[in-house]
Amino acid sequence: MKPTRPSQPWWLLSPMLAALGVFFVYPLLSALRTSFYEWDLLTPPRFIGLGNYRAIFGSGELFGSLGTTLLVSVIVVAGSLLLGLGLALAVNRPGRLAALARSAVFSAYVVSWVSVGLLFLWIFDADAGVVNQLLAAVGAGKVKWLTSTAVAPLTVALIVLWKVTGYAMIVFLAGLAGLPPEMQEAAALDGAGPLARLRYVTLPMLRPTAAFVATTSLIASFQLFDVVRLLTQGGPVRSTTVLVYAIYEQLFRDLRVGRASALVVVFFLVLSALTWLKLRAFRSQEPA
Amino acid sequence: MQRRAFLLSSAALSGGVAGCAENEAPPGRVVVPFWFTYGGRNRATLSTLVTRFNRSQNDIWVRAVFQGDYFEGLAKLRTALAAGAAPPLSHVVGEVVPYLAEAGVLEPLDDYPGARTLPLLPALGQPGSFRGGAQRPLVALPFNRSTPIAYVNQRLFDAQSGSPDTWEGLRAVARALTQPNRFGFGCPIDWWYWAALVGQAGGRVVEPDGRISLGDDAGVRALALWQELVADGTMKQPPGRDYNAWEQLSQDFLAGRVAMIWSSTAFVRYLEETADFPVRALPLPRGVRGSVPTGGTHFVWLKAAPRELKRAAWSFVRFLLRPDSAAFWSSETGYLPVTTEAAQLLRVSGFYERHPNYQVALEQLAVAEPWPWSTSLFRVQREIVQPCLEAAVLEKLEPGRALAEARRLAEESLP
Amino acid sequence: MIGERSVRRLALAAALVAAVVWLFPYAWMLLTSFKTPQELLRAPTAMPSTWRLSAYAEVFRSLPVARYVGLTTVMALSIAALQIAIALPAAYALGKLDFRLRGAAFGLLLSALLIPAELRFVPTFTLFSALGLVNTLPALVLPFAVSAFGTFLLRQALLAVPNSLIEAARLDGASELYIVYRVLPPILAPSLMAFFLVSFVHHWNDYFWPLVMTVDDQVRTLPLGIALLREQGSGVRWHIIMAGSTLLSLPALALFAFSQKYLMRGLGSGVG
């Protein structure tokens, strides 16, 4: 449709553009600028060129938190794909049990990270938490869910998975709902059993959906913060310090605005790369 | 039972609502926000004192705001300072006072009414708390001050004959008290206790010339002692970080999983009241000498706040430093009495005779080691030394090398 | 070869397991909130021996729950309302009007997805510090004025609205603003509902942004308040923390129960 006046669309867009400018574009540019300074907010900033970048690359801090984030990401992405699809297939049918399962799994997505975090902090408590108590009752040893450098990141990933699988599930459900039933019927008529139908008909057609879930989970797992803050504060010994938590610590614990900004810039580049991956995966999976 | 629960909850609800009303200052008063970081019993005791003050006069209303634990609260304070939203009064750990003072955010207190004549315990006030801090402007007043002390399960302890008054004694007692399902000793892997060990080994964390030596050789011996005890199987090292670890250790002690722990005198009341066994407090051992750091926090006034609020906050603190208030605070929480008058009051009233555990820390002040007036100490301690200690014990690193690395990082981080 | 019936049984088993795995933590949270500290330290007793409300009483005693709830609700409502107010004209322009550089404007909106709150908080904090807006309600609301997700949702829904409707309104003398804010909303009601719900719940539950934008309890939101229940000091507080966690979950769960279909549809349609 033609606009009533040539400038009309821009007026309509102006609030959005203004807000984008002030709260999205400006912060990014500002972070870029600040990343070349050393500043603790209490004393004037000091220009140090690439000093912050050298520090975060050299000290292993950046690679450490990137590595931790990647570890958690891989588990969350793989898990949400498998569980999301599996659950979607299981509950994609009428009946009260399926409806109950759907609601139960999705409800975790709806509640606050604070509730989920505190809840699992208690469940995974090394001494009095229910998981370890049950393990002790059956004779297995107690596991240091949140206090061992090796196990803690896995526990965090597991908790994240618990919370986000619901989202993957409903995306897959929507995907399944969009599949033409004729193909399934034709395959059944041809004598294909449910497993074969799944493998040769359903899954290939769900590839775009899976790509969407994978990349959404990937990007979301790079934005994790709340669960780390509540459960481990990045520890033990930084084993659960994901990227956003590292930025938070730099700013709020250490008051190193410059270094935090440098991390922000790197984070932005990583996120852009991941999103580019998402767009590519999406486009290349367009059904013929 | 249901009825009682119902009554309890409706009482609490109305109390909650009324509590909100209680928090509203009557009109005409100067409202002084005071940011604090205590939980549990200490918070309740503070509340009582705040209410007493608010009721005792008609000009000022103190609004106490809870900000989480020390470290969260400090982070918020610093960011609030940066954002121009700081309160007039808060309290901070000793090690960060020099940093804040040098950054110019603390209000000098020498000219406030009565500042020069406060009867503070020498080891606890700014002059005694900081080596090299006495000649600088007064910027901090002690609030809840503590030393590390040892707690033993008296029943188990009496069943053996050793005494942990030297490092050898500590090792022996830990061994004697260790059983298949019980550790003889437990200590949080925390900078504070390590600093005590460094002093006991004859060293200092920061040299008089400002060099961050981390105790050199003494620091290594201190770290090695922990590693030996853990390797021996006689020391349990609690999981978690910061005060999570201390809390966890208390739980272990109370549940009988650890027979002897190092903790703060601030836990004395909680442990005595919650344990189902008699609890006895003991001083820390001597190495080549006795040495303990002091802990807890100091009141600080933030320069950026309006003059009127700062003066009002001063009146509040004067109230808290009165002998009856300070003695009340000490007896309720286990923190040290910060004025000579309060200490005297507790002695004279027979409190220490009835509660000998509370006196251990007070007597230990004789070997208290002041922190140096160093502006980077806090940062080095939190960012470099603490993780180094945790990693060294958790991953069994070679102590000499671990500390040398920490020393190098500390030097690099200095401006 | 696996037959239809075994597949069905497998699916039902999976659904059952899922229901248990996802419901058990809530159940445990609820049960814990009714226990006493002593019960918590001992081996897990499934049911509390006596159902005590003292944990809830303690939560209400230590936090001004009503005030936090009120503030959080006001904040979330403001954000959702602001987002809708800005997204409606934007979606209309991007979805219905032809103009040069439309692609560029759309691309700019897309790029907002690349800059999540976690990236923006450092400079936004320093900006608000300079303006003295830290620790105020605007700091919690304004940075979320644009919702890329919501704008896309509305645009998608608008594409299905016949142009003739809008042209008729124009012929009747309606201004573009009138069309955007009076004519379209009733037609877009389901999408608006989904947008509102998703945004409201998301921001109601938000922990990160209020954490970094507030310094004391003046504009503290409920998630922050409940998180502070972890305070150190004296002993076992799990029953209190679980009571707080339960209270925090109730509004989201209630809203979810009430509007499940909208929420699921709104989020599921985020595909493509």
mmCIF file with all atom_site columns, N, CA and C in Angstrom, chain A residues 4-5 10 24 29 33 41 64 68 80 105 109 124 127 134 139 147 160 165 183 196 214 218 228 233 252 282:
data_model
loop_
_atom_site.group_PDB
_atom_site.id
_atom_site.type_symbol
_atom_site.label_atom_id
_atom_site.label_alt_id
_atom_site.label_comp_id
_atom_site.label_asym_id
_atom_site.label_entity_id
_atom_site.label_seq_id
_atom_site.pdbx_PDB_ins_code
_atom_site.Cartn_x
_atom_site.Cartn_y
_atom_site.Cartn_z
_atom_site.occupancy
_atom_site.B_iso_or_equiv
_atom_site.pdbx_formal_charge
_atom_site.auth_seq_id
_atom_site.auth_comp_id
_atom_site.auth_asym_id
_atom_site.auth_atom_id
_atom_site.pdbx_PDB_model_num
ATOM 1  N N  . THR A 1 4   ? 0.173  7.624   2.881  1.00 0.00 ? 4   THR A N  1
ATOM 2  C CA . THR A 1 4   ? -0.594 8.836   2.568  1.00 0.00 ? 4   THR A CA 1
ATOM 3  C C  . THR A 1 4   ? 0.325  10.011  2.282  1.00 0.00 ? 4   THR A C  1
ATOM 4  N N  . ARG A 1 5   ? 1.465  9.995   2.911  1.00 0.00 ? 5   ARG A N  1
ATOM 5  C CA . ARG A 1 5   ? 2.480  11.018  2.626  1.00 0.00 ? 5   ARG A CA 1
ATOM 6  C C  . ARG A 1 5   ? 3.822  10.308  2.577  1.00 0.00 ? 5   ARG A C  1
ATOM 7  N N  . TRP A 1 10  ? 8.168  7.027   7.983  1.00 0.00 ? 10  TRP A N  1
ATOM 8  C CA . TRP A 1 10  ? 9.257  7.369   8.891  1.00 0.00 ? 10  TRP A CA 1
ATOM 9  C C  . TRP A 1 10  ? 8.731  7.942   10.201 1.00 0.00 ? 10  TRP A C  1
ATOM 10 N N  . PHE A 1 24  ? 20.145 0.688   21.764 1.00 0.00 ? 24  PHE A N  1
ATOM 11 C CA . PHE A 1 24  ? 20.829 -0.435  21.142 1.00 0.00 ? 24  PHE A CA 1
ATOM 12 C C  . PHE A 1 24  ? 22.110 0.007   20.456 1.00 0.00 ? 24  PHE A C  1
ATOM 13 N N  . LEU A 1 29  ? 28.190 1.222   20.432 1.00 0.00 ? 29  LEU A N  1
ATOM 14 C CA . LEU A 1 29  ? 29.284 2.124   20.072 1.00 0.00 ? 29  LEU A CA 1
ATOM 15 C C  . LEU A 1 29  ? 30.018 2.594   21.316 1.00 0.00 ? 29  LEU A C  1
ATOM 16 N N  . ARG A 1 33  ? 33.990 2.230   22.390 1.00 0.00 ? 33  ARG A N  1
ATOM 17 C CA . ARG A 1 33  ? 34.860 3.333   22.802 1.00 0.00 ? 33  ARG A CA 1
ATOM 18 C C  . ARG A 1 33  ? 35.482 3.072   24.168 1.00 0.00 ? 33  ARG A C  1
ATOM 19 N N  . LEU A 1 41  ? 34.894 4.029   37.235 1.00 0.00 ? 41  LEU A N  1
ATOM 20 C CA . LEU A 1 41  ? 33.695 4.814   37.502 1.00 0.00 ? 41  LEU A CA 1
ATOM 21 C C  . LEU A 1 41  ? 33.884 5.841   38.622 1.00 0.00 ? 41  LEU A C  1
ATOM 22 N N  . GLY A 1 64  ? 38.697 -18.875 28.718 1.00 0.00 ? 64  GLY A N  1
ATOM 23 C CA . GLY A 1 64  ? 38.087 -19.673 29.779 1.00 0.00 ? 64  GLY A CA 1
ATOM 24 C C  . GLY A 1 64  ? 36.579 -19.553 29.758 1.00 0.00 ? 64  GLY A C  1
ATOM 25 N N  . THR A 1 68  ? 33.808 -22.379 28.724 1.00 0.00 ? 68  THR A N  1
ATOM 26 C CA . THR A 1 68  ? 32.735 -22.823 29.605 1.00 0.00 ? 68  THR A CA 1
ATOM 27 C C  . THR A 1 68  ? 31.380 -22.633 28.944 1.00 0.00 ? 68  THR A C  1
ATOM 28 N N  . SER A 1 80  ? 18.269 -30.003 23.996 1.00 0.00 ? 80  SER A N  1
ATOM 29 C CA . SER A 1 80  ? 16.956 -29.455 23.661 1.00 0.00 ? 80  SER A CA 1
ATOM 30 C C  . SER A 1 80  ? 16.457 -30.010 22.334 1.00 0.00 ? 80  SER A C  1
ATOM 31 N N  . VAL A 1 105 ? 5.906  -29.666 31.149 1.00 0.00 ? 105 VAL A N  1
ATOM 32 C CA . VAL A 1 105 ? 7.209  -29.356 30.570 1.00 0.00 ? 105 VAL A CA 1
ATOM 33 C C  . VAL A 1 105 ? 7.299  -27.887 30.193 1.00 0.00 ? 105 VAL A C  1
ATOM 34 N N  . TYR A 1 109 ? 9.348  -23.198 31.483 1.00 0.00 ? 109 TYR A N  1
ATOM 35 C CA . TYR A 1 109 ? 9.837  -22.091 30.681 1.00 0.00 ? 109 TYR A CA 1
ATOM 36 C C  . TYR A 1 109 ? 9.243  -20.775 31.154 1.00 0.00 ? 109 TYR A C  1
ATOM 37 N N  . PHE A 1 124 ? 19.997 -29.949 44.529 1.00 0.00 ? 124 PHE A N  1
ATOM 38 C CA . PHE A 1 124 ? 21.345 -30.464 44.314 1.00 0.00 ? 124 PHE A CA 1
ATOM 39 C C  . PHE A 1 124 ? 22.286 -30.172 45.470 1.00 0.00 ? 124 PHE A C  1
ATOM 40 N N  . ASP A 1 127 ? 24.706 -32.033 50.737 1.00 0.00 ? 127 ASP A N  1
ATOM 41 C CA . ASP A 1 127 ? 24.423 -32.871 51.908 1.00 0.00 ? 127 ASP A CA 1
ATOM 42 C C  . ASP A 1 127 ? 22.947 -33.174 52.101 1.00 0.00 ? 127 ASP A C  1
ATOM 43 N N  . LEU A 1 134 ? 18.777 -39.345 48.050 1.00 0.00 ? 134 LEU A N  1
ATOM 44 C CA . LEU A 1 134 ? 18.288 -40.566 47.408 1.00 0.00 ? 134 LEU A CA 1
ATOM 45 C C  . LEU A 1 134 ? 19.455 -41.454 46.990 1.00 0.00 ? 134 LEU A C  1
ATOM 46 N N  . GLY A 1 139 ? 22.713 -46.430 48.344 1.00 0.00 ? 139 GLY A N  1
ATOM 47 C CA . GLY A 1 139 ? 24.066 -46.930 48.498 1.00 0.00 ? 139 GLY A CA 1
ATOM 48 C C  . GLY A 1 139 ? 25.101 -46.284 47.587 1.00 0.00 ? 139 GLY A C  1
ATOM 49 N N  . THR A 1 147 ? 29.756 -28.301 43.447 1.00 0.00 ? 147 THR A N  1
ATOM 50 C CA . THR A 1 147 ? 30.981 -27.899 44.107 1.00 0.00 ? 147 THR A CA 1
ATOM 51 C C  . THR A 1 147 ? 32.209 -28.581 43.540 1.00 0.00 ? 147 THR A C  1
ATOM 52 N N  . VAL A 1 160 ? 19.578 -25.798 32.968 1.00 0.00 ? 160 VAL A N  1
ATOM 53 C CA . VAL A 1 160 ? 19.139 -24.968 31.847 1.00 0.00 ? 160 VAL A CA 1
ATOM 54 C C  . VAL A 1 160 ? 18.259 -25.793 30.918 1.00 0.00 ? 160 VAL A C  1
ATOM 55 N N  . THR A 1 165 ? 13.693 -26.843 27.612 1.00 0.00 ? 165 THR A N  1
ATOM 56 C CA . THR A 1 165 ? 13.193 -27.894 26.740 1.00 0.00 ? 165 THR A CA 1
ATOM 57 C C  . THR A 1 165 ? 11.743 -27.635 26.347 1.00 0.00 ? 165 THR A C  1
ATOM 58 N N  . MET A 1 183 ? 1.480  -37.181 3.528  1.00 0.00 ? 183 MET A N  1
ATOM 59 C CA . MET A 1 183 ? 2.727  -37.923 3.359  1.00 0.00 ? 183 MET A CA 1
ATOM 60 C C  . MET A 1 183 ? 2.791  -39.090 4.317  1.00 0.00 ? 183 MET A C  1
ATOM 61 N N  . ALA A 1 196 ? 9.879  -46.269 10.726 1.00 0.00 ? 196 ALA A N  1
ATOM 62 C CA . ALA A 1 196 ? 10.319 -45.920 9.380  1.00 0.00 ? 196 ALA A CA 1
ATOM 63 C C  . ALA A 1 196 ? 9.719  -44.589 8.949  1.00 0.00 ? 196 ALA A C  1
ATOM 64 N N  . ALA A 1 214 ? 17.848 -25.343 17.139 1.00 0.00 ? 214 ALA A N  1
ATOM 65 C CA . ALA A 1 214 ? 19.269 -25.441 17.470 1.00 0.00 ? 214 ALA A CA 1
ATOM 66 C C  . ALA A 1 214 ? 19.895 -24.073 17.616 1.00 0.00 ? 214 ALA A C  1
ATOM 67 N N  . LEU A 1 218 ? 21.231 -22.200 20.892 1.00 0.00 ? 218 LEU A N  1
ATOM 68 C CA . LEU A 1 218 ? 22.631 -21.809 20.943 1.00 0.00 ? 218 LEU A CA 1
ATOM 69 C C  . LEU A 1 218 ? 22.765 -20.369 21.402 1.00 0.00 ? 218 LEU A C  1
ATOM 70 N N  . VAL A 1 228 ? 23.738 -19.041 36.754 1.00 0.00 ? 228 VAL A N  1
ATOM 71 C CA . VAL A 1 228 ? 25.093 -19.066 37.305 1.00 0.00 ? 228 VAL A CA 1
ATOM 72 C C  . VAL A 1 228 ? 25.170 -18.187 38.546 1.00 0.00 ? 228 VAL A C  1
ATOM 73 N N  . GLN A 1 233 ? 27.822 -18.637 41.484 1.00 0.00 ? 233 GLN A N  1
ATOM 74 C CA . GLN A 1 233 ? 28.562 -17.380 41.365 1.00 0.00 ? 233 GLN A CA 1
ATOM 75 C C  . GLN A 1 233 ? 29.828 -17.566 40.543 1.00 0.00 ? 233 GLN A C  1
ATOM 76 N N  . PHE A 1 252 ? 30.745 -5.221  38.020 1.00 0.00 ? 252 PHE A N  1
ATOM 77 C CA . PHE A 1 252 ? 30.192 -4.997  39.345 1.00 0.00 ? 252 PHE A CA 1
ATOM 78 C C  . PHE A 1 252 ? 31.073 -5.446  40.482 1.00 0.00 ? 252 PHE A C  1
ATOM 79 N N  . PHE A 1 282 ? 19.183 -21.739 8.317  1.00 0.00 ? 282 PHE A N  1
ATOM 80 C CA . PHE A 1 282 ? 17.787 -21.543 7.992  1.00 0.00 ? 282 PHE A CA 1
ATOM 81 C C  . PHE A 1 282 ? 17.560 -21.546 6.479  1.00 0.00 ? 282 PHE A C  1
#
